[in-house]
Amino acid sequence: MRMTRYFVPVLKETPAEAQIASHRLMLRSGMVRQAAAGIYSWMPLGYRVLKRIEDIVNQEQIRAGHIPLLMPTLQSAALWRESGRYEDYGEEMLRICDRHGRDLLYGPTNEELITDIFRSHVNSYRDLPLTLYHVQWKFRDEIRPRYGVMRGREFLMKDGYNFDVDKASAIHSYNRHMVSYLRTYERMGLKAIPMRADTGPIGGDHSHEFLVLADTGESEVFFDDSILELSLGDRNIDYDCVQTCSAIMEEWTAPYSRTDETHDEALYRASVPEGRRRQSRAIEVGQIFYFGTKYSEPMGATVSDRDGRRVHVHMGSHGIGVSRLVGAIIEASHDEKGIVWPEPVTPFPVGILNLSQRDSNAEAVCQMIYGELVKKGLEPLYDDRDERAGAKFATMDLIGLPWRITVGSRSLAKGVVELSRRSDGESENIVPEHAAERIAEIYAAHF
Ligand code: ATP
Ligand code: MG
């Protein structure tokens, strides 16, 4: 993409309403624009990141055997009356009345709707286990939307729902989700720690939240330092294997880690040596629940079991804050000059910066590198504006692409261009013909 043909409405001034780095940087780099309180338009650059995150989420869900579908944003109030949540959910639910006087709502979550789909079509234990999910906009009329996309009113969530014939099988689904979530966050270059959590309005008796450490996070967390050393790496995981998933679940939940809602100071002190106790602020980027028959009983979702008896199906639900993740990743990865995208979620893999826009040789070299990168499936962002070098560097740093190729008359006279890394400014001179190949090697692991 050539900058002169693109649309990146960068702001010069720091917007006064933004209190935290991610919100500030997303507005300044033209990633989002507020449409109403807690409701955002995703501008081209922000939309690319949102899509990257959504892609990773989808890939990991499908890898775990979960099935994508798409449910609507608007739901009938009748279903929520069946479960008893229409009244219970409170003022966070946006209630709408259509022209015929029928009550609708903009879904804050989808347990009722998916249970209705399930009960209409599934009858036997032979069709189980089943996990359906979608990535869809939610609306929660948050009393205090703030921090940009981190606490919006309209936000994008991946929400999934498992259906199992009994508790044992549902617990495997729970563990499988735990593992697939760990892998999802790891692939985004994030450290997200599972913590035992309260179940809130979703209900049930098993729940973990996934938290990213950040000073600006809204949760207070307590954990054993040793949990930070755990990683799945490139382990080959059989998601159908009960043993594999429960072993990983145990590995990650053995060290103490809880949010303030479930924190137990006495247990914390007894189970974590003093030198490993950590307390921090953190951002919730996902949560998983097992809630048994909480929805299947009032809504009559049953299947026949192996012995021909009708049993209420066991369920759980699982959410990833897709749009919140864009902010959370920035909170975890930025510096005083701007965003520092981790390679897996960057809007463009590399930026090309032309310091000598009016030099036809420099333009030709940029075009050559651009073409080679496109051929390799790595579309760069080429800053071809007729701007001062300082302004181009500042924009590139603000946008935060992980790699930059700088082309200018002076270095071309020596036969080289500069390749530099955003995270630490480390740079080296390379011949232009090798630039695309180098970038391809770097990204081979991610795309
Ligand atoms: P919170 O405690 O932050 O209000 P929640 O526990 O009510 O969130 P869940 O029902 O667990 O949210 O939803 C799943 C995920 O959706 C959360 O882990 C979070 O990442 C994301 N999410 C929830 N509310 C919002 C919001 N208002 N804006 C953006 N993302 C959100
Ligand atoms: Mg939650």
Short mmCIF file of C-alpha atoms and ligand atoms in Angstrom, two decimals:
data_model
loop_
_atom_site.label_atom_id
_atom_site.label_comp_id
_atom_site.label_asym_id
_atom_site.label_seq_id
_atom_site.Cartn_x
_atom_site.Cartn_y
_atom_site.Cartn_z
CA MET A 1 0.00 0.00 0.00
CA ARG A 2 1.27 3.40 -0.96
CA MET A 3 0.71 5.98 1.74
CA THR A 4 -0.36 8.55 -0.86
CA ARG A 5 -3.21 6.26 -1.93
CA TYR A 6 -4.13 5.09 1.54
CA PHE A 7 -6.20 6.62 4.30
CA VAL A 8 -4.36 7.05 7.60
CA PRO A 9 -5.79 10.14 9.30
CA VAL A 10 -2.89 10.67 11.72
CA LEU A 11 -3.45 13.31 14.42
CA LYS A 12 -0.70 15.80 15.31
CA GLU A 13 -2.11 16.66 18.72
CA THR A 14 -2.64 14.21 21.53
CA PRO A 15 -6.41 14.00 22.05
CA ALA A 16 -7.34 15.31 25.48
CA GLU A 17 -10.00 12.67 26.18
CA ALA A 18 -7.53 9.77 25.99
CA GLN A 19 -6.24 8.77 29.42
CA ILE A 20 -4.13 5.76 28.57
CA ALA A 21 -1.41 5.02 26.04
CA SER A 22 -3.34 2.61 23.85
CA HIS A 23 -6.30 4.94 23.46
CA ARG A 24 -4.00 7.88 22.73
CA LEU A 25 -1.94 5.93 20.21
CA MET A 26 -4.95 4.43 18.45
CA LEU A 27 -6.45 7.89 17.95
CA ARG A 28 -3.15 9.50 16.98
CA SER A 29 -2.27 6.83 14.44
CA GLY A 30 -5.74 7.05 12.88
CA MET A 31 -6.75 3.48 13.78
CA VAL A 32 -10.16 4.34 15.20
CA ARG A 33 -12.51 7.24 15.52
CA GLN A 34 -15.18 7.59 18.16
CA ALA A 35 -18.67 7.61 16.65
CA ALA A 36 -20.54 7.94 19.97
CA ALA A 37 -19.58 7.23 23.59
CA GLY A 38 -17.98 3.76 23.63
CA ILE A 39 -18.76 3.18 19.93
CA TYR A 40 -16.00 3.33 17.33
CA SER A 41 -15.43 3.36 13.62
CA TRP A 42 -12.47 1.18 12.70
CA MET A 43 -10.35 3.12 10.25
CA PRO A 44 -8.32 1.17 7.65
CA LEU A 45 -5.20 0.67 9.78
CA GLY A 46 -7.13 -0.32 12.91
CA TYR A 47 -9.39 -2.59 10.87
CA ARG A 48 -6.36 -4.48 9.53
CA VAL A 49 -5.17 -5.21 13.07
CA LEU A 50 -8.67 -6.21 14.19
CA LYS A 51 -8.84 -8.66 11.26
CA ARG A 52 -5.42 -10.13 12.06
CA ILE A 53 -6.49 -10.80 15.61
CA GLU A 54 -9.78 -12.25 14.44
CA ASP A 55 -7.91 -14.52 11.99
CA ILE A 56 -5.69 -15.92 14.74
CA VAL A 57 -8.71 -16.48 16.96
CA ASN A 58 -10.52 -18.32 14.16
CA GLN A 59 -7.54 -20.46 13.25
CA GLU A 60 -7.05 -21.60 16.83
CA GLN A 61 -10.76 -22.27 17.37
CA ILE A 62 -10.93 -24.39 14.26
CA ARG A 63 -7.75 -26.20 15.26
CA ALA A 64 -9.43 -27.13 18.56
CA GLY A 65 -12.41 -28.59 16.67
CA HIS A 66 -14.85 -25.75 17.31
CA ILE A 67 -17.33 -24.84 14.58
CA PRO A 68 -17.85 -21.27 13.35
CA LEU A 69 -21.32 -19.90 12.61
CA LEU A 70 -22.83 -16.43 12.76
CA MET A 71 -25.74 -15.37 14.96
CA PRO A 72 -27.35 -11.92 14.68
CA THR A 73 -26.64 -8.92 16.89
CA LEU A 74 -30.35 -8.39 17.57
CA GLN A 75 -32.15 -11.03 19.59
CA SER A 76 -35.73 -11.66 20.63
CA ALA A 77 -36.49 -10.79 24.26
CA ALA A 78 -38.73 -13.88 24.47
CA LEU A 79 -35.73 -16.21 24.71
CA TRP A 80 -34.23 -14.17 27.53
CA ARG A 81 -37.52 -14.29 29.39
CA GLU A 82 -37.35 -18.08 29.20
CA SER A 83 -33.96 -18.18 30.91
CA GLY A 84 -34.99 -15.50 33.39
CA ARG A 85 -32.16 -13.19 32.36
CA TYR A 86 -34.27 -10.53 30.64
CA GLU A 87 -34.93 -8.89 33.99
CA ASP A 88 -31.72 -10.07 35.70
CA TYR A 89 -29.26 -8.60 33.20
CA GLY A 90 -30.07 -5.07 34.24
CA GLU A 91 -29.28 -1.76 32.62
CA GLU A 92 -26.29 -2.97 30.64
CA MET A 93 -28.69 -4.57 28.19
CA LEU A 94 -29.85 -2.34 25.35
CA ARG A 95 -33.54 -3.00 24.87
CA ILE A 96 -35.20 -2.16 21.59
CA CYS A 97 -38.84 -2.20 20.50
CA ASP A 98 -39.69 -2.74 16.82
CA ARG A 99 -42.63 -1.17 14.90
CA HIS A 100 -44.92 -4.07 15.83
CA GLY A 101 -44.26 -3.55 19.51
CA ARG A 102 -42.06 -6.65 19.80
CA ASP A 103 -39.22 -6.52 22.31
CA LEU A 104 -35.75 -7.05 20.97
CA LEU A 105 -32.33 -6.55 22.48
CA TYR A 106 -28.82 -6.00 21.16
CA GLY A 107 -27.07 -9.13 22.40
CA PRO A 108 -24.57 -8.68 25.22
CA THR A 109 -23.85 -12.44 24.96
CA ASN A 110 -25.54 -15.44 23.32
CA GLU A 111 -26.26 -18.31 25.72
CA GLU A 112 -30.03 -18.15 25.11
CA LEU A 113 -29.87 -17.90 21.33
CA ILE A 114 -27.42 -20.78 20.96
CA THR A 115 -29.41 -22.94 23.39
CA ASP A 116 -32.48 -22.33 21.25
CA ILE A 117 -30.60 -23.42 18.12
CA PHE A 118 -29.33 -26.48 19.92
CA ARG A 119 -32.69 -27.64 21.32
CA SER A 120 -34.34 -27.29 17.92
CA HIS A 121 -31.85 -29.50 16.11
CA VAL A 122 -29.95 -31.81 18.43
CA ASN A 123 -31.57 -34.81 20.02
CA SER A 124 -29.02 -37.46 20.83
CA TYR A 125 -25.76 -37.94 22.69
CA ARG A 126 -24.41 -39.24 19.35
CA ASP A 127 -24.31 -35.66 18.05
CA LEU A 128 -22.17 -34.59 21.01
CA PRO A 129 -19.75 -33.16 21.92
CA LEU A 130 -20.48 -29.98 19.99
CA THR A 131 -18.89 -26.55 20.25
CA LEU A 132 -20.24 -23.67 18.17
CA TYR A 133 -18.76 -20.19 18.15
CA HIS A 134 -18.93 -16.89 16.37
CA VAL A 135 -17.08 -13.59 16.23
CA GLN A 136 -19.76 -10.94 16.44
CA TRP A 137 -20.42 -7.43 17.77
CA LYS A 138 -21.87 -7.19 21.24
CA PHE A 139 -23.49 -4.28 23.01
CA ARG A 140 -23.31 -3.63 26.73
CA ASP A 141 -24.49 -0.26 27.90
CA GLU A 142 -21.49 0.22 30.18
CA ILE A 143 -22.12 2.97 32.69
CA ARG A 144 -18.65 4.38 32.13
CA PRO A 145 -17.22 3.50 28.71
CA ARG A 146 -13.58 4.50 28.73
CA TYR A 147 -10.07 3.71 27.62
CA GLY A 148 -11.15 3.61 23.98
CA VAL A 149 -11.82 0.14 22.64
CA MET A 150 -10.83 -1.45 25.94
CA ARG A 151 -14.16 -0.68 27.61
CA GLY A 152 -16.48 0.14 24.77
CA ARG A 153 -20.22 -0.25 24.62
CA GLU A 154 -20.16 -1.90 21.21
CA PHE A 155 -17.29 -4.36 20.98
CA LEU A 156 -16.22 -7.41 19.00
CA MET A 157 -16.15 -10.69 20.86
CA LYS A 158 -15.47 -14.27 19.97
CA ASP A 159 -18.02 -16.21 21.97
CA GLY A 160 -18.32 -19.98 21.93
CA TYR A 161 -20.65 -22.50 23.53
CA ASN A 162 -20.03 -26.17 24.23
CA PHE A 163 -22.68 -28.87 24.59
CA ASP A 164 -21.83 -32.15 26.28
CA VAL A 165 -23.79 -35.14 27.49
CA ASP A 166 -22.41 -35.08 31.03
CA LYS A 167 -20.18 -33.16 33.39
CA ALA A 168 -17.01 -35.17 32.70
CA SER A 169 -17.25 -34.48 29.00
CA ALA A 170 -18.06 -30.79 29.64
CA ILE A 171 -14.97 -30.48 31.83
CA HIS A 172 -12.88 -31.76 28.94
CA SER A 173 -14.45 -29.03 26.79
CA TYR A 174 -13.52 -26.52 29.47
CA ASN A 175 -9.91 -27.71 29.54
CA ARG A 176 -9.74 -27.78 25.75
CA HIS A 177 -10.84 -24.15 25.69
CA MET A 178 -8.24 -23.27 28.26
CA VAL A 179 -5.52 -24.79 26.06
CA SER A 180 -6.79 -23.22 22.84
CA TYR A 181 -6.98 -19.81 24.53
CA LEU A 182 -3.42 -20.10 25.84
CA ARG A 183 -2.29 -20.90 22.33
CA THR A 184 -4.33 -18.04 20.84
CA TYR A 185 -2.77 -15.39 23.08
CA GLU A 186 0.69 -16.84 22.69
CA ARG A 187 0.38 -16.60 18.91
CA MET A 188 -0.38 -12.89 19.26
CA GLY A 189 2.87 -12.40 21.12
CA LEU A 190 1.00 -11.88 24.40
CA LYS A 191 1.49 -13.27 27.86
CA ALA A 192 -2.05 -13.88 29.16
CA ILE A 193 -2.29 -15.53 32.57
CA PRO A 194 -5.28 -17.74 33.44
CA MET A 195 -6.71 -16.81 36.82
CA ARG A 196 -9.50 -18.32 38.83
CA ALA A 197 -12.49 -16.00 38.54
CA ASP A 198 -16.00 -15.22 39.64
CA THR A 199 -18.77 -16.23 37.26
CA GLY A 200 -20.83 -13.00 37.30
CA PRO A 201 -24.11 -12.84 35.34
CA ILE A 202 -23.15 -15.84 33.17
CA GLY A 203 -23.37 -18.08 36.26
CA GLY A 204 -21.90 -21.50 37.00
CA ASP A 205 -19.18 -22.91 39.20
CA HIS A 206 -16.00 -23.07 37.13
CA SER A 207 -14.40 -20.05 35.56
CA HIS A 208 -11.04 -18.67 34.56
CA GLU A 209 -10.19 -15.26 33.23
CA PHE A 210 -7.14 -14.55 31.08
CA LEU A 211 -5.23 -11.45 32.07
CA VAL A 212 -2.49 -9.39 30.47
CA LEU A 213 -0.36 -7.47 32.94
CA ALA A 214 -0.49 -3.69 32.46
CA ASP A 215 -0.42 -0.75 34.87
CA THR A 216 -3.56 0.63 33.27
CA GLY A 217 -5.57 -2.60 33.66
CA GLU A 218 -8.87 -2.49 35.51
CA SER A 219 -8.31 -5.70 37.50
CA GLU A 220 -6.07 -6.24 40.49
CA VAL A 221 -4.33 -9.61 40.36
CA PHE A 222 -2.20 -11.76 42.67
CA PHE A 223 -0.02 -14.51 41.31
CA ASP A 224 3.01 -16.72 41.64
CA ASP A 225 5.81 -15.33 39.48
CA SER A 226 6.66 -18.80 38.21
CA ILE A 227 3.55 -18.83 36.04
CA LEU A 228 5.22 -16.29 33.74
CA GLU A 229 7.77 -18.91 32.69
CA LEU A 230 5.17 -21.30 31.28
CA SER A 231 4.75 -21.48 27.53
CA LEU A 232 3.15 -23.89 25.08
CA GLY A 233 5.76 -23.18 22.42
CA ASP A 234 5.26 -25.40 19.39
CA ARG A 235 3.95 -28.41 21.30
CA ASN A 236 1.78 -30.61 19.15
CA ILE A 237 -1.57 -30.77 20.91
CA ASP A 238 -4.26 -33.38 20.37
CA TYR A 239 -7.36 -31.47 21.45
CA ASP A 240 -9.43 -34.66 21.61
CA CYS A 241 -7.08 -36.17 24.17
CA VAL A 242 -8.63 -35.74 27.63
CA GLN A 243 -5.30 -36.46 29.31
CA THR A 244 -3.32 -33.93 27.26
CA CYS A 245 -5.76 -31.09 27.88
CA SER A 246 -6.15 -31.77 31.58
CA ALA A 247 -2.37 -32.00 32.03
CA ILE A 248 -1.90 -28.57 30.42
CA MET A 249 -4.79 -27.19 32.46
CA GLU A 250 -3.10 -28.47 35.63
CA GLU A 251 0.28 -27.10 34.62
CA TRP A 252 -1.17 -23.59 34.21
CA THR A 253 -3.45 -23.63 37.22
CA ALA A 254 -1.03 -25.13 39.74
CA PRO A 255 0.75 -21.83 40.50
CA TYR A 256 -1.45 -19.45 42.51
CA SER A 257 -3.08 -16.83 40.27
CA ARG A 258 -6.30 -15.01 41.08
CA THR A 259 -8.10 -11.74 40.53
CA ASP A 260 -9.12 -9.64 43.52
CA GLU A 261 -12.61 -11.13 43.29
CA THR A 262 -11.39 -14.60 44.25
CA HIS A 263 -8.13 -13.71 46.00
CA ASP A 264 -7.48 -15.61 49.25
CA GLU A 265 -4.66 -13.90 51.14
CA ALA A 266 -4.06 -16.78 53.56
CA LEU A 267 -3.83 -19.34 50.77
CA TYR A 268 -1.60 -16.99 48.76
CA ARG A 269 0.86 -16.63 51.63
CA ALA A 270 0.81 -20.33 52.39
CA SER A 271 1.31 -21.50 48.81
CA VAL A 272 3.66 -18.92 47.27
CA PRO A 273 7.18 -18.27 48.65
CA GLU A 274 7.64 -14.60 49.47
CA GLY A 275 10.13 -13.89 46.69
CA ARG A 276 7.68 -15.13 44.05
CA ARG A 277 4.58 -13.21 45.16
CA ARG A 278 3.45 -10.68 42.59
CA GLN A 279 0.62 -8.19 42.70
CA SER A 280 -0.24 -6.15 39.62
CA ARG A 281 -2.90 -4.44 37.56
CA ALA A 282 -4.09 -6.40 34.54
CA ILE A 283 -6.45 -6.37 31.56
CA GLU A 284 -9.03 -9.13 31.13
CA VAL A 285 -8.81 -10.42 27.55
CA GLY A 286 -10.94 -13.53 27.86
CA GLN A 287 -12.95 -15.76 30.14
CA ILE A 288 -14.18 -19.35 30.11
CA PHE A 289 -17.10 -20.84 32.06
CA TYR A 290 -18.61 -24.20 32.83
CA PHE A 291 -22.16 -23.76 34.09
CA GLY A 292 -23.71 -27.22 33.71
CA THR A 293 -27.47 -27.11 33.13
CA LYS A 294 -28.09 -23.48 34.10
CA TYR A 295 -29.59 -22.68 30.67
CA SER A 296 -30.55 -26.13 29.42
CA GLU A 297 -32.97 -26.71 32.33
CA PRO A 298 -35.13 -23.58 32.06
CA MET A 299 -34.99 -23.72 28.26
CA GLY A 300 -35.61 -27.47 27.98
CA ALA A 301 -32.47 -28.43 26.03
CA THR A 302 -32.23 -32.19 26.40
CA VAL A 303 -30.70 -35.14 24.55
CA SER A 304 -31.16 -38.87 24.92
CA ASP A 305 -28.17 -40.47 26.59
CA ARG A 306 -26.59 -43.89 25.95
CA ASP A 307 -29.37 -45.59 27.94
CA GLY A 308 -32.15 -43.78 26.13
CA ARG A 309 -32.93 -41.42 29.02
CA ARG A 310 -33.56 -37.70 28.38
CA VAL A 311 -30.91 -35.60 30.12
CA HIS A 312 -30.29 -31.87 30.23
CA VAL A 313 -27.25 -30.99 28.21
CA HIS A 314 -24.17 -29.67 30.03
CA MET A 315 -22.88 -26.38 28.75
CA GLY A 316 -20.11 -23.84 29.05
CA SER A 317 -19.36 -20.57 27.35
CA HIS A 318 -16.13 -18.89 26.40
CA GLY A 319 -15.27 -15.38 25.31
CA ILE A 320 -12.31 -13.54 23.84
CA GLY A 321 -12.37 -9.74 23.70
CA VAL A 322 -11.24 -9.35 20.08
CA SER A 323 -11.51 -5.54 19.92
CA ARG A 324 -10.22 -5.10 23.48
CA LEU A 325 -7.15 -7.12 22.48
CA VAL A 326 -6.10 -4.40 20.03
CA GLY A 327 -5.80 -2.00 22.97
CA ALA A 328 -4.34 -4.60 25.32
CA ILE A 329 -1.55 -5.47 22.87
CA ILE A 330 -0.67 -1.79 22.55
CA GLU A 331 -0.65 -1.39 26.34
CA ALA A 332 1.81 -4.27 26.50
CA SER A 333 3.90 -3.09 23.55
CA HIS A 334 4.62 0.60 22.98
CA ASP A 335 7.24 3.24 23.78
CA GLU A 336 7.38 7.03 23.90
CA LYS A 337 7.41 7.26 20.08
CA GLY A 338 4.42 5.06 19.42
CA ILE A 339 3.14 1.53 18.98
CA VAL A 340 5.49 -1.45 18.66
CA TRP A 341 3.44 -4.16 16.92
CA PRO A 342 4.29 -7.78 17.57
CA GLU A 343 4.88 -9.40 14.17
CA PRO A 344 1.82 -11.71 14.25
CA VAL A 345 -0.73 -8.86 14.48
CA THR A 346 0.96 -5.97 12.71
CA PRO A 347 -1.21 -4.15 10.14
CA PHE A 348 1.63 -4.36 7.59
CA PRO A 349 4.72 -6.55 7.98
CA VAL A 350 7.16 -3.83 6.99
CA GLY A 351 7.32 -0.16 6.09
CA ILE A 352 9.34 1.26 3.22
CA LEU A 353 10.51 4.76 3.85
CA ASN A 354 11.83 6.80 0.96
CA LEU A 355 14.08 9.64 2.13
CA SER A 356 14.71 10.94 -1.39
CA GLN A 357 11.26 11.00 -2.93
CA ARG A 358 12.35 13.16 -5.83
CA ASP A 359 15.29 10.92 -6.77
CA SER A 360 14.09 8.57 -9.52
CA ASN A 361 16.69 5.96 -8.58
CA ALA A 362 15.44 5.84 -4.97
CA GLU A 363 11.84 5.55 -6.19
CA ALA A 364 12.84 2.70 -8.53
CA VAL A 365 14.56 0.81 -5.71
CA CYS A 366 11.52 1.27 -3.44
CA GLN A 367 9.27 -0.01 -6.20
CA MET A 368 11.50 -3.00 -6.81
CA ILE A 369 11.48 -3.96 -3.09
CA TYR A 370 7.74 -3.29 -2.94
CA GLY A 371 7.08 -5.59 -5.88
CA GLU A 372 9.25 -8.37 -4.48
CA LEU A 373 7.48 -8.20 -1.12
CA VAL A 374 4.03 -8.30 -2.73
CA LYS A 375 5.11 -11.36 -4.72
CA LYS A 376 5.92 -13.06 -1.41
CA GLY A 377 2.52 -12.17 0.02
CA LEU A 378 3.97 -9.51 2.33
CA GLU A 379 2.33 -6.25 1.37
CA PRO A 380 4.39 -3.36 2.75
CA LEU A 381 3.27 0.15 3.68
CA TYR A 382 5.31 2.47 1.47
CA ASP A 383 5.67 6.05 2.68
CA ASP A 384 5.95 7.76 -0.71
CA ARG A 385 4.74 11.16 0.50
CA ASP A 386 6.73 14.22 -0.43
CA GLU A 387 7.52 14.96 3.23
CA ARG A 388 10.58 15.75 5.31
CA ALA A 389 12.57 12.76 6.56
CA GLY A 390 11.78 13.68 10.19
CA ALA A 391 8.03 13.61 9.57
CA LYS A 392 8.26 10.26 7.81
CA PHE A 393 10.29 8.70 10.63
CA ALA A 394 7.85 10.04 13.21
CA THR A 395 4.82 8.63 11.38
CA MET A 396 6.47 5.24 10.90
CA ASP A 397 7.43 5.08 14.58
CA LEU A 398 3.92 6.08 15.64
CA ILE A 399 2.26 3.43 13.47
CA GLY A 400 4.78 0.95 14.85
CA LEU A 401 5.40 -1.57 12.07
CA PRO A 402 7.97 -4.07 13.41
CA TRP A 403 10.41 -3.58 10.49
CA ARG A 404 11.41 -0.66 8.33
CA ILE A 405 13.40 -0.46 5.13
CA THR A 406 14.87 3.00 4.65
CA VAL A 407 15.93 4.01 1.15
CA GLY A 408 17.83 7.22 0.38
CA SER A 409 20.18 8.64 -2.28
CA ARG A 410 23.14 8.71 0.09
CA SER A 411 23.07 5.05 1.12
CA LEU A 412 22.12 3.96 -2.39
CA ALA A 413 25.37 5.55 -3.59
CA LYS A 414 27.08 2.90 -1.44
CA GLY A 415 24.77 0.24 -2.84
CA VAL A 416 22.75 -0.37 0.32
CA VAL A 417 19.45 0.29 2.09
CA GLU A 418 18.88 0.18 5.82
CA LEU A 419 16.83 -2.52 7.53
CA SER A 420 15.80 -1.64 11.08
CA ARG A 421 13.76 -3.12 13.85
CA ARG A 422 11.15 -0.99 15.62
CA SER A 423 11.43 -2.66 19.02
CA ASP A 424 15.08 -1.80 19.73
CA GLY A 425 16.16 0.38 16.81
CA GLU A 426 18.77 -2.23 15.83
CA SER A 427 19.70 -1.70 12.19
CA GLU A 428 21.95 -3.02 9.43
CA ASN A 429 22.79 -2.17 5.85
CA ILE A 430 21.82 -4.67 3.19
CA VAL A 431 21.82 -4.70 -0.57
CA PRO A 432 18.37 -3.81 -1.95
CA GLU A 433 18.08 -7.13 -3.78
CA HIS A 434 18.16 -9.02 -0.47
CA ALA A 435 15.61 -6.90 1.41
CA ALA A 436 12.45 -8.79 0.49
CA GLU A 437 14.05 -12.15 1.14
CA ARG A 438 15.13 -11.06 4.62
CA ILE A 439 11.62 -9.92 5.51
CA ALA A 440 10.21 -13.18 4.19
CA GLU A 441 12.57 -15.15 6.44
CA ILE A 442 11.52 -13.11 9.47
CA TYR A 443 7.83 -13.70 8.82
CA ALA A 444 8.07 -17.31 7.78
CA ALA A 445 7.09 -18.31 11.31
CA HIS A 446 3.94 -16.17 11.43
CA PHE A 447 2.05 -16.32 8.17
P1 ATP B 1 -15.45 -6.95 32.27
O1 ATP B 1 -15.30 -7.63 33.61
O2 ATP B 1 -14.19 -6.36 31.75
O3 ATP B 1 -16.63 -6.03 32.22
P2 ATP B 1 -16.84 -9.29 31.47
O4 ATP B 1 -16.26 -10.26 32.44
O5 ATP B 1 -18.17 -8.72 31.74
O6 ATP B 1 -15.79 -8.10 31.24
P3 ATP B 1 -17.16 -11.41 29.55
O7 ATP B 1 -18.61 -11.62 29.58
O8 ATP B 1 -16.26 -12.35 30.25
O9 ATP B 1 -16.83 -9.91 30.00
O10 ATP B 1 -16.76 -11.22 28.00
C1 ATP B 1 -15.63 -11.85 27.37
C2 ATP B 1 -14.57 -10.85 27.00
O11 ATP B 1 -15.09 -9.75 26.26
C3 ATP B 1 -13.92 -10.19 28.21
O12 ATP B 1 -12.91 -11.03 28.73
C4 ATP B 1 -13.33 -8.93 27.59
O13 ATP B 1 -12.07 -9.21 27.01
C5 ATP B 1 -14.33 -8.59 26.50
N1 ATP B 1 -15.19 -7.48 26.95
C6 ATP B 1 -16.15 -7.50 27.89
N2 ATP B 1 -16.71 -6.30 28.05
C7 ATP B 1 -16.10 -5.48 27.17
C8 ATP B 1 -16.25 -4.09 26.83
N3 ATP B 1 -17.15 -3.33 27.45
N4 ATP B 1 -15.44 -3.57 25.87
C9 ATP B 1 -14.54 -4.35 25.23
N5 ATP B 1 -14.36 -5.65 25.50
C10 ATP B 1 -15.12 -6.22 26.46
MG MG B 2 -15.27 -11.73 32.04
#
